[in-house]
Short mmCIF file of C-alpha atoms in Angstrom, two decimals:
data_model
loop_
_atom_site.label_atom_id
_atom_site.label_comp_id
_atom_site.label_asym_id
_atom_site.label_seq_id
_atom_site.Cartn_x
_atom_site.Cartn_y
_atom_site.Cartn_z
CA MET T 161 20.79 -7.49 51.05
CA GLN T 162 21.97 -6.57 47.57
CA ARG T 163 23.52 -9.27 45.44
CA LEU T 164 25.87 -8.87 42.51
CA ASP T 165 25.54 -11.21 39.55
CA LEU T 166 27.92 -11.56 36.63
CA ARG T 167 26.19 -12.52 33.38
CA GLN T 168 27.51 -12.94 29.88
CA LEU T 169 25.08 -12.04 27.11
CA LEU T 170 25.44 -12.14 23.35
CA SER T 171 23.25 -9.64 21.50
CA GLN T 172 23.13 -8.23 18.00
CA LYS T 173 22.20 -4.62 17.36
CA LEU T 174 21.84 -2.68 14.15
CA SER T 175 24.12 0.29 13.74
CA PRO T 176 22.59 3.69 12.85
CA GLN T 177 23.95 3.25 9.31
CA GLN T 178 22.26 -0.14 8.92
CA ILE T 179 18.94 1.25 10.15
CA GLN T 180 19.12 4.11 7.68
CA PHE T 181 20.07 1.77 4.83
CA ILE T 182 17.10 -0.49 5.59
CA LYS T 183 14.79 2.51 5.42
CA LEU T 184 16.34 3.65 2.15
CA LEU T 185 16.03 0.16 0.69
CA GLN T 186 12.37 -0.38 1.42
CA ILE T 187 10.99 2.99 0.29
CA PRO T 188 9.65 3.05 -3.30
CA THR T 189 10.99 5.28 -6.05
CA ALA T 190 8.30 7.91 -5.55
CA GLU T 191 9.50 8.52 -1.98
CA LEU T 192 13.23 8.25 -2.67
CA GLU T 193 13.29 11.60 -4.43
CA ALA T 194 11.69 13.28 -1.41
CA ARG T 195 14.13 11.55 0.93
CA ILE T 196 17.10 12.80 -1.10
CA LYS T 197 15.73 16.36 -1.10
CA GLU T 198 15.35 16.15 2.67
CA GLU T 199 18.98 15.08 3.03
CA LEU T 200 20.14 17.87 0.72
CA GLU T 201 18.32 20.40 2.89
CA VAL T 202 19.84 19.28 6.21
CA ASN T 203 23.37 18.55 4.96
CA PRO T 204 25.14 21.38 3.11
CA ALA T 205 28.09 19.06 2.39
CA LEU T 206 25.88 17.06 -0.01
CA GLU T 207 25.20 18.36 -3.50
CA GLU T 208 23.47 17.26 -6.67
CA GLY T 209 25.79 16.55 -9.58
CA ARG T 210 28.28 13.97 -10.78
CA ASP T 211 30.61 12.55 -8.16
CA GLU T 212 34.01 14.16 -7.76
CA PRO T 213 36.91 12.82 -5.66
CA ALA T 214 36.77 14.58 -2.32
CA GLU T 215 38.29 12.13 0.10
CA GLU T 216 41.32 14.23 1.16
CA TYR T 217 39.67 15.37 4.34
CA SER T 218 39.69 11.91 5.90
CA ASP T 219 43.46 11.44 5.86
CA SER T 220 44.28 13.91 8.61
CA SER T 221 41.15 13.62 10.70
CA ASP T 222 42.81 11.26 13.16
CA GLU T 223 45.30 13.96 14.07
CA TYR T 224 42.51 16.30 15.09
CA GLU T 225 40.77 13.65 17.16
CA GLU T 226 44.05 12.92 18.97
CA ASP T 227 44.45 16.62 19.73
CA TYR T 228 40.91 16.77 21.10
CA SER T 229 41.43 13.83 23.41
CA GLN T 230 44.62 15.38 24.80
CA ASP T 231 43.06 18.79 25.40
CA ASP T 232 41.65 19.22 28.90
CA ASP T 233 39.47 22.15 27.86
CA ILE T 234 37.41 20.38 25.17
CA ASP T 235 35.81 17.01 24.77
CA LEU T 236 34.66 15.77 21.39
CA ASN T 237 31.65 14.13 23.04
CA ASP T 238 30.34 17.56 24.07
CA TYR T 239 29.11 18.20 20.57
CA LEU T 240 29.23 14.84 18.85
CA ASN T 241 26.84 12.12 19.95
CA ASP T 242 27.31 8.39 19.39
CA ASP T 243 25.52 8.45 16.06
CA GLU T 244 27.77 11.20 14.78
CA ILE T 245 30.95 9.44 15.90
CA SER T 246 29.81 6.32 14.09
CA GLY T 247 29.91 8.29 10.85
CA TYR T 248 26.37 9.36 10.24
CA LYS T 249 24.04 11.57 12.17
CA MET T 250 20.46 10.37 11.73
CA GLN T 251 19.19 13.73 10.58
CA GLY T 252 15.45 14.08 10.14
CA ASP T 253 14.87 10.64 11.69
CA ARG T 254 11.32 10.20 12.98
CA GLY T 255 11.54 6.63 14.14
CA GLY T 256 9.18 4.24 12.41
CA ASP T 257 7.03 6.98 10.91
CA GLU T 258 9.17 7.17 7.79
CA GLU T 259 8.10 3.67 6.84
CA ASP T 260 4.44 4.68 6.93
CA LYS T 261 4.63 7.63 4.56
CA GLU T 262 1.77 7.56 2.10
CA MET T 263 1.93 8.10 -1.59
CA PRO T 264 1.01 11.60 -2.80
CA ILE T 265 -2.73 12.15 -2.94
CA ALA T 266 -4.70 14.11 -5.48
CA MET T 267 -7.14 16.66 -4.15
CA ALA T 268 -10.66 16.60 -5.53
CA SER T 269 -14.14 17.88 -4.66
CA THR T 270 -15.48 15.79 -1.80
CA LEU T 271 -18.87 14.15 -1.41
CA THR T 272 -19.40 16.16 1.76
CA ASP T 273 -18.90 19.41 -0.15
CA SER T 274 -21.44 18.31 -2.75
CA LEU T 275 -24.02 17.37 -0.10
CA LEU T 276 -23.51 20.65 1.75
CA ASP T 277 -24.07 22.56 -1.50
CA GLN T 278 -27.33 20.67 -2.07
CA LEU T 279 -28.39 21.28 1.53
CA GLY T 280 -27.99 25.01 0.96
CA PHE T 281 -30.63 24.95 -1.78
CA LEU T 282 -33.33 23.69 0.62
CA SER T 283 -35.57 26.13 2.43
CA LEU T 284 -34.75 25.09 5.98
CA ASP T 285 -34.92 26.97 9.26
CA ASP T 286 -31.86 27.22 11.50
CA LYS T 287 -32.76 24.11 13.52
CA GLN T 288 -33.37 21.95 10.45
CA TYR T 289 -30.16 23.20 8.85
CA SER T 290 -28.16 22.24 11.96
CA ILE T 291 -29.78 18.80 11.90
CA GLY T 292 -28.85 18.49 8.22
CA LEU T 293 -25.23 19.39 8.96
CA GLN T 294 -25.11 16.76 11.71
CA LEU T 295 -26.58 14.09 9.42
CA ILE T 296 -24.16 14.85 6.58
CA GLY T 297 -21.30 14.71 9.05
CA SER T 298 -22.49 11.25 10.12
CA ILE T 299 -22.30 9.77 6.60
CA ASP T 300 -19.48 7.21 6.35
CA SER T 301 -17.14 6.52 3.45
CA ASP T 302 -19.64 4.15 1.79
CA GLY T 303 -22.41 6.75 1.88
CA TYR T 304 -24.40 5.29 4.79
CA ILE T 305 -25.64 6.68 8.10
CA ARG T 306 -25.13 3.76 10.44
CA ARG T 307 -25.65 5.64 13.71
CA GLU T 308 -28.98 5.44 15.46
CA LEU T 309 -31.12 8.57 15.15
CA SER T 310 -31.37 8.66 18.94
CA SER T 311 -27.56 8.93 19.12
CA ILE T 312 -27.60 11.79 16.61
CA ALA T 313 -30.25 13.53 18.72
CA ASN T 314 -28.00 13.20 21.76
CA ASP T 315 -25.06 14.64 19.81
CA LEU T 316 -27.13 17.67 18.86
CA ALA T 317 -28.25 18.17 22.46
CA PHE T 318 -24.78 17.89 24.01
CA SER T 319 -22.62 19.55 21.34
CA GLN T 320 -24.95 22.25 20.01
CA ASN T 321 -27.63 22.52 22.72
CA ILE T 322 -30.34 21.70 20.19
CA GLU T 323 -33.32 19.78 21.55
CA THR T 324 -34.93 17.64 18.84
CA THR T 325 -36.78 14.38 18.32
CA GLU T 326 -36.11 11.36 16.16
CA GLU T 327 -39.14 12.28 14.03
CA GLU T 328 -37.69 15.72 13.25
CA ILE T 329 -34.34 14.18 12.39
CA GLU T 330 -35.99 11.62 10.12
CA GLN T 331 -37.83 14.36 8.23
CA VAL T 332 -34.54 16.07 7.41
CA LEU T 333 -32.97 12.68 6.65
CA HIS T 334 -35.58 11.98 3.97
CA LEU T 335 -34.69 15.31 2.35
CA ILE T 336 -30.99 14.41 2.29
CA GLN T 337 -31.82 10.98 0.85
CA SER T 338 -33.21 12.81 -2.19
CA PHE T 339 -29.76 14.28 -2.90
CA ASP T 340 -27.31 12.98 -5.47
CA PRO T 341 -25.85 10.41 -5.69
CA ALA T 342 -28.91 8.18 -5.48
CA GLY T 343 -28.97 6.00 -2.39
CA ILE T 344 -26.98 8.40 -0.23
CA ALA T 345 -27.63 8.57 3.54
CA ALA T 346 -29.34 5.17 3.66
CA ARG T 347 -29.27 3.33 6.97
CA ASP T 348 -28.76 -0.14 5.49
CA LEU T 349 -28.32 -1.87 2.13
CA PRO T 350 -32.03 -2.58 1.41
CA GLU T 351 -32.91 1.08 2.03
CA CYS T 352 -30.02 2.15 -0.22
CA LEU T 353 -31.26 -0.03 -3.07
CA LEU T 354 -34.86 1.09 -2.61
CA LEU T 355 -33.85 4.76 -2.73
CA GLN T 356 -32.24 4.12 -6.11
CA LEU T 357 -35.22 2.15 -7.44
CA GLU T 358 -37.62 4.93 -6.44
CA ARG T 359 -35.91 7.25 -8.94
CA ARG T 360 -36.38 4.84 -11.82
CA GLU T 361 -39.35 4.48 -14.09
CA GLN T 362 -41.96 2.48 -12.20
CA ASP T 363 -42.49 -0.33 -14.69
CA ALA T 364 -43.23 -3.97 -13.89
CA THR T 365 -39.54 -4.87 -13.49
CA THR T 366 -38.89 -2.02 -11.06
CA VAL T 367 -41.98 -2.84 -9.01
CA LEU T 368 -40.94 -6.52 -8.78
CA ALA T 369 -37.40 -5.50 -7.78
CA GLU T 370 -38.80 -3.35 -4.97
CA ARG T 371 -41.02 -6.22 -3.75
CA ILE T 372 -38.03 -8.58 -3.72
CA ILE T 373 -35.98 -6.16 -1.61
CA ARG T 374 -38.83 -5.42 0.80
CA GLN T 375 -40.19 -8.95 1.21
CA ALA T 376 -37.51 -11.44 0.13
CA PHE T 377 -34.15 -9.75 0.57
CA ASP T 378 -32.71 -12.66 2.56
CA GLU T 379 -33.68 -15.15 -0.16
CA PHE T 380 -32.23 -12.81 -2.79
CA THR T 381 -28.84 -12.54 -1.07
CA LYS T 382 -28.67 -16.32 -0.74
CA LYS T 383 -29.83 -16.78 -4.38
CA HIS T 384 -32.76 -18.98 -3.42
CA TYR T 385 -34.52 -18.10 -6.67
CA GLN T 386 -37.01 -20.96 -6.56
CA LYS T 387 -38.39 -19.64 -3.27
CA ILE T 388 -38.75 -16.17 -4.79
CA LEU T 389 -40.53 -17.59 -7.86
CA SER T 390 -43.00 -19.41 -5.63
CA LYS T 391 -43.51 -16.48 -3.29
CA PHE T 392 -44.34 -13.91 -5.98
CA ASN T 393 -45.76 -16.28 -8.59
CA VAL T 394 -43.81 -14.71 -11.47
CA THR T 395 -42.08 -16.17 -14.49
CA GLU T 396 -38.41 -17.00 -14.54
CA ASP T 397 -37.85 -14.36 -17.23
CA ASP T 398 -39.50 -11.63 -15.11
CA LEU T 399 -37.40 -12.64 -12.12
CA LYS T 400 -34.22 -12.55 -14.20
CA LYS T 401 -34.96 -8.99 -15.32
CA ALA T 402 -35.60 -7.87 -11.74
CA VAL T 403 -32.45 -9.56 -10.45
CA ASP T 404 -30.39 -7.98 -13.23
CA LEU T 405 -31.79 -4.58 -12.31
CA ILE T 406 -30.94 -4.99 -8.63
CA THR T 407 -27.40 -6.19 -9.31
CA ARG T 408 -26.75 -3.09 -11.45
CA LEU T 409 -27.53 -0.77 -8.53
CA ASN T 410 -24.72 0.83 -6.54
CA PRO T 411 -24.35 -0.71 -3.06
CA LYS T 412 -21.83 1.99 -2.03
CA PRO T 413 -23.11 5.38 -3.24
CA GLY T 414 -20.41 7.16 -1.25
CA GLY T 415 -17.72 5.50 -3.36
CA SER T 416 -14.34 7.25 -3.28
CA GLY T 417 -15.94 10.67 -3.03
CA ALA T 418 -16.69 10.62 0.69
CA GLY T 419 -13.51 12.43 1.52
CA ILE T 420 -10.31 13.20 -0.30
CA ALA T 421 -9.99 11.26 -3.51
CA ARG T 422 -6.81 9.22 -3.35
CA VAL T 423 -4.97 8.45 -6.55
CA GLN T 424 -2.10 6.03 -6.14
CA TYR T 425 0.63 6.66 -8.67
CA ILE T 426 2.68 3.56 -9.43
CA ILE T 427 6.18 4.53 -10.51
CA PRO T 428 8.17 1.47 -11.64
CA ASP T 429 11.55 0.97 -10.02
CA PHE T 430 12.82 -1.18 -12.91
CA ILE T 431 12.32 -1.10 -16.67
CA LEU T 432 12.61 -4.41 -18.51
CA THR T 433 12.75 -4.55 -22.30
CA ASN T 434 12.91 -7.49 -24.69
CA ASN T 435 15.50 -6.84 -27.40
CA ASN T 436 15.13 -9.73 -29.86
CA GLY T 437 14.89 -12.30 -27.09
CA GLN T 438 17.50 -10.60 -24.89
CA LEU T 439 16.02 -9.22 -21.68
CA GLU T 440 17.59 -5.88 -20.77
CA LEU T 441 17.11 -4.51 -17.26
CA SER T 442 17.63 -0.93 -16.17
CA LEU T 443 16.86 1.08 -13.07
CA ASN T 444 14.43 3.95 -13.16
CA SER T 445 16.59 7.07 -13.40
CA ARG T 446 15.08 8.33 -10.15
CA ASN T 447 16.80 5.43 -8.38
CA ALA T 448 20.20 6.58 -9.62
CA PRO T 449 20.50 10.29 -8.74
CA ASP T 450 23.75 12.19 -9.26
CA LEU T 451 25.07 13.10 -5.81
CA ARG T 452 28.48 14.34 -4.76
CA ILE T 453 30.34 15.75 -1.79
CA SER T 454 30.53 19.54 -1.78
CA ARG T 455 33.91 20.70 -3.06
CA SER T 456 33.70 23.85 -0.98
CA TYR T 457 33.16 21.87 2.24
CA ALA T 458 36.06 19.56 1.42
CA ASP T 459 38.27 22.59 0.72
CA MET T 460 37.10 24.17 3.96
CA PHE T 461 38.14 21.09 5.92
CA ASP T 462 41.50 21.03 4.13
CA ALA T 463 42.07 24.69 5.01
CA TYR T 464 41.29 24.11 8.68
CA ASP T 465 43.58 21.07 8.64
CA LYS T 466 46.54 23.18 7.49
CA SER T 467 45.81 25.96 9.97
CA ASP T 468 48.07 26.36 12.98
CA LYS T 469 45.27 27.67 15.19
CA LYS T 470 44.02 25.02 17.58
CA ASP T 471 41.57 26.96 19.69
CA LYS T 472 38.27 25.54 20.89
CA LYS T 473 36.03 27.25 18.31
CA LEU T 474 38.22 26.07 15.46
CA LYS T 475 38.13 22.51 16.75
CA GLU T 476 34.35 22.64 17.02
CA THR T 477 34.16 23.94 13.46
CA VAL T 478 36.43 21.17 12.22
CA ALA T 479 34.35 18.54 13.99
CA PHE T 480 31.13 19.96 12.51
CA VAL T 481 32.52 20.02 8.98
CA LYS T 482 33.92 16.51 9.32
CA GLN T 483 30.61 15.17 10.59
CA LYS T 484 28.76 16.70 7.61
CA LEU T 485 31.31 15.31 5.16
CA ASP T 486 31.09 11.86 6.74
CA ALA T 487 27.30 11.97 6.61
CA ALA T 488 27.34 13.02 2.94
CA LYS T 489 29.81 10.29 2.01
CA TRP T 490 27.77 7.68 3.85
CA PHE T 491 24.52 8.77 2.19
CA ILE T 492 26.05 8.55 -1.28
CA ASP T 493 27.42 5.09 -0.49
CA ALA T 494 24.01 4.01 0.86
CA ILE T 495 22.27 5.13 -2.34
CA ARG T 496 24.79 3.17 -4.42
CA GLN T 497 24.36 0.10 -2.23
CA ARG T 498 20.60 0.45 -2.63
CA GLN T 499 20.96 0.48 -6.42
CA ASN T 500 23.20 -2.58 -6.32
CA THR T 501 20.81 -4.51 -4.06
CA LEU T 502 17.81 -3.65 -6.24
CA LEU T 503 19.55 -4.74 -9.43
CA ARG T 504 20.85 -7.99 -7.96
CA THR T 505 17.41 -8.89 -6.62
CA MET T 506 15.62 -8.09 -9.88
CA GLU T 507 18.20 -9.93 -11.98
CA ALA T 508 17.68 -13.04 -9.83
CA ILE T 509 13.89 -12.77 -10.27
CA ILE T 510 14.32 -12.46 -14.05
CA LYS T 511 16.54 -15.52 -14.04
CA TYR T 512 13.89 -17.51 -12.19
CA GLN T 513 10.92 -16.25 -14.24
CA HIS T 514 12.71 -15.88 -17.59
CA ASP T 515 10.00 -17.62 -19.63
CA PHE T 516 7.29 -15.39 -18.21
CA PHE T 517 9.18 -12.19 -19.01
CA LEU T 518 9.64 -13.36 -22.61
CA GLU T 519 5.95 -14.03 -23.32
CA GLY T 520 3.95 -12.61 -20.41
CA ASP T 521 2.08 -15.92 -20.04
CA GLU T 522 0.97 -16.56 -16.43
CA SER T 523 1.18 -20.30 -16.99
CA GLU T 524 4.95 -19.88 -17.39
CA LEU T 525 5.39 -18.58 -13.84
CA ARG T 526 7.53 -20.90 -11.73
CA PRO T 527 7.10 -21.47 -8.00
CA MET T 528 9.39 -19.02 -6.24
CA ILE T 529 9.74 -17.99 -2.61
CA LEU T 530 11.82 -15.35 -0.89
CA LYS T 531 14.36 -17.93 0.20
CA ASP T 532 15.11 -18.86 -3.43
CA ILE T 533 16.11 -15.30 -4.32
CA ALA T 534 17.95 -14.77 -1.03
CA GLU T 535 20.12 -17.83 -1.69
CA GLU T 536 20.68 -16.77 -5.30
CA ILE T 537 22.05 -13.32 -4.39
CA GLY T 538 23.61 -14.29 -1.04
CA MET T 539 21.52 -11.94 1.08
CA ASP T 540 19.14 -12.29 3.98
CA ILE T 541 15.47 -13.14 3.36
CA SER T 542 14.41 -9.95 5.14
CA THR T 543 16.38 -7.88 2.61
CA VAL T 544 14.65 -9.57 -0.32
CA SER T 545 11.30 -9.10 1.42
CA ARG T 546 11.87 -5.35 1.77
CA VAL T 547 12.68 -5.08 -1.92
CA ALA T 548 9.75 -7.26 -3.06
CA ASN T 549 7.10 -5.58 -0.92
CA SER T 550 7.56 -2.04 -2.20
CA LYS T 551 8.97 -2.21 -5.72
CA ALA T 552 7.51 -2.69 -9.21
CA VAL T 553 8.85 -3.49 -12.67
CA GLN T 554 7.65 -2.15 -16.01
CA THR T 555 7.48 -4.79 -18.73
CA GLU T 556 6.05 -4.93 -22.22
CA PHE T 557 2.97 -6.58 -20.69
CA GLY T 558 2.34 -3.97 -17.99
CA ILE T 559 3.63 -2.91 -14.58
CA TYR T 560 3.91 -5.67 -11.99
CA PRO T 561 4.75 -5.45 -8.27
CA LEU T 562 7.69 -7.72 -7.50
CA LYS T 563 5.68 -9.71 -4.97
CA TYR T 564 3.47 -10.82 -7.89
CA PHE T 565 6.22 -13.22 -8.97
CA PHE T 566 6.46 -15.00 -5.62
CA SER T 567 4.19 -17.99 -5.15
CA GLU T 568 4.06 -21.45 -3.60
CA GLY T 569 4.52 -24.67 -5.50
CA ILE T 570 1.88 -27.32 -6.25
CA ALA T 571 3.00 -30.85 -7.05
CA THR T 572 2.04 -32.27 -10.46
CA ASP T 573 1.83 -35.79 -11.86
CA SER T 574 5.02 -35.19 -13.81
CA GLY T 575 6.94 -34.73 -10.56
CA GLU T 576 7.53 -31.00 -11.11
CA ASP T 577 6.13 -28.12 -9.11
CA ALA T 578 3.63 -25.70 -10.63
CA SER T 579 3.21 -22.14 -9.38
CA SER T 580 0.14 -21.55 -7.22
CA ARG T 581 -0.50 -18.51 -9.41
CA GLU T 582 -0.67 -20.80 -12.43
CA VAL T 583 -3.18 -23.02 -10.60
CA LYS T 584 -5.27 -19.97 -9.65
CA HIS T 585 -5.26 -18.89 -13.29
CA ILE T 586 -6.58 -22.29 -14.40
CA LEU T 587 -9.12 -22.36 -11.56
CA LYS T 588 -10.46 -18.97 -12.64
CA GLU T 589 -10.75 -20.16 -16.24
CA ILE T 590 -12.73 -23.21 -15.11
CA ILE T 591 -15.16 -21.03 -13.13
CA ASP T 592 -15.45 -18.45 -15.93
CA ASN T 593 -16.44 -21.20 -18.38
CA GLU T 594 -18.84 -23.07 -16.08
CA ASP T 595 -22.59 -23.26 -16.63
CA LYS T 596 -23.90 -20.44 -14.43
CA ARG T 597 -27.18 -22.26 -14.01
CA LYS T 598 -25.28 -25.17 -12.44
CA PRO T 599 -22.05 -23.78 -10.95
CA LEU T 600 -19.27 -26.19 -10.12
CA SER T 601 -18.67 -27.10 -6.49
CA ASP T 602 -15.20 -27.11 -4.98
CA GLU T 603 -15.20 -30.92 -5.11
CA LYS T 604 -15.87 -30.91 -8.87
CA ILE T 605 -13.20 -28.26 -9.45
CA GLU T 606 -10.77 -30.38 -7.42
CA LYS T 607 -11.44 -33.40 -9.67
CA MET T 608 -10.99 -31.29 -12.84
CA LEU T 609 -7.65 -29.94 -11.59
CA ASN T 610 -6.54 -33.45 -10.63
CA GLU T 611 -7.41 -34.62 -14.14
CA LYS T 612 -5.18 -31.83 -15.50
CA GLY T 613 -2.31 -33.21 -13.42
CA TYR T 614 -2.40 -30.87 -10.41
CA ASN T 615 -2.36 -32.70 -7.09
CA ILE T 616 -4.55 -30.33 -5.12
CA ALA T 617 -6.98 -30.86 -2.24
CA ARG T 618 -10.51 -29.49 -1.97
CA ARG T 619 -9.58 -27.17 0.93
CA THR T 620 -6.78 -25.72 -1.21
CA VAL T 621 -9.28 -25.12 -4.01
CA ALA T 622 -11.50 -23.27 -1.51
CA LYS T 623 -8.53 -21.21 -0.26
CA TYR T 624 -7.49 -20.18 -3.79
CA ARG T 625 -11.10 -19.40 -4.72
CA GLU T 626 -11.44 -17.12 -1.71
CA GLN T 627 -8.14 -15.40 -2.53
CA LEU T 628 -9.57 -14.67 -5.99
CA ASN T 629 -12.71 -13.21 -4.35
CA ILE T 630 -14.91 -15.82 -6.05
CA PRO T 631 -18.01 -16.82 -4.03
CA VAL T 632 -19.16 -20.39 -3.41
CA ALA T 633 -21.10 -22.25 -6.11
CA ARG T 634 -24.54 -21.43 -4.68
CA LEU T 635 -23.83 -17.69 -4.80
CA ARG T 636 -22.52 -17.92 -8.38
CA LYS T 637 -25.79 -19.36 -9.62
CA GLU T 638 -27.68 -17.34 -12.23
CA LEU T 639 -31.09 -17.73 -13.80
#
């Protein structure tokens, strides 16, 4: 038996305008220009140029809507959906995909193209050439072939109906491994390093380096140098030369060439200048485009408004023009609101990190979290997060992403908080100046930081060290 329940729920939903504003706020400057061009293409009521007053159309729009509701032959909802009624049609909306747009990429010659060119110079029969194509297609972005040769043989059998053996594939593989760059098409790191050493002059240092990789690679990676010295019965100086040679080899011969070369262009959203101690902030001009409502569309709406004809086609035309004008007005307002939000957020960051922006000294950075800026400008933390995660500022000391200035606080003996970035800077200096023959452990670094007045635990030292991509003491040891 069916049962009816009466429930009262309180929910909060974002309006279409709020969703669009969030997307406009979080995109960087490089994408804003493309977004504006897209809007100009889909909305003829929006134009580039300085703003002109064109608000007359909104005064009499209510009269038209009243006429529509009283007319039995036409319903406004037939051609206006909820988003349009709310004032802005989400034109060109692709859901969450807009947030994942990538920066423009620069096209360049690929590693695959280079390898295919080199393959063409070999005197191979049709079967060997097909095997070569399959092997080159199996090379990953680092320049390795990590698939088993048996799997490649199966691919050739199923996809190209080519029956072959692992021995035949390996013969072609050795030919490809002679291609440039050195070390390409290796199946693991030791083989990659050996391929590069084989092309060098076979002196005593090269021979020792090859022996280390073949017979003591595990000890080498763990920097157990005393075991290597005992195993090969060589001098410490000879071992140092061999280790230096190995560390200069390229562990990723594929590099950025194994595909389309991507060049990320950082376009600053803010420009900060120091004018005799006065910090002056300005928006990148691309963040402040000149947009206006089309005068011709506003005049068109005004003409329809004064017309005595109230037929269905005219009403549809009026509704279409009004919707485009509303959308254009909303988009211009959203761009202005974006500019205002960006400036308010950046001004609050400058206020917090004023000493840093004067001198560019990392030690002057203060602890600052998203909540601090949100409270300063009276906005939600999520709004500040969207601004900080995708924007950058150009200073006299370089271009910095805004998230660079946010960091946790570490208590000091003086009772004040120091920025975690400041502590990381000091930690890196300590490690850079340590005796590489006897690297400092995390416990010793902890004591040194405590002596400098930073109340920090060993596990925090380890966490900061890992964030700086600095290995443990044993792996920092040098001969």
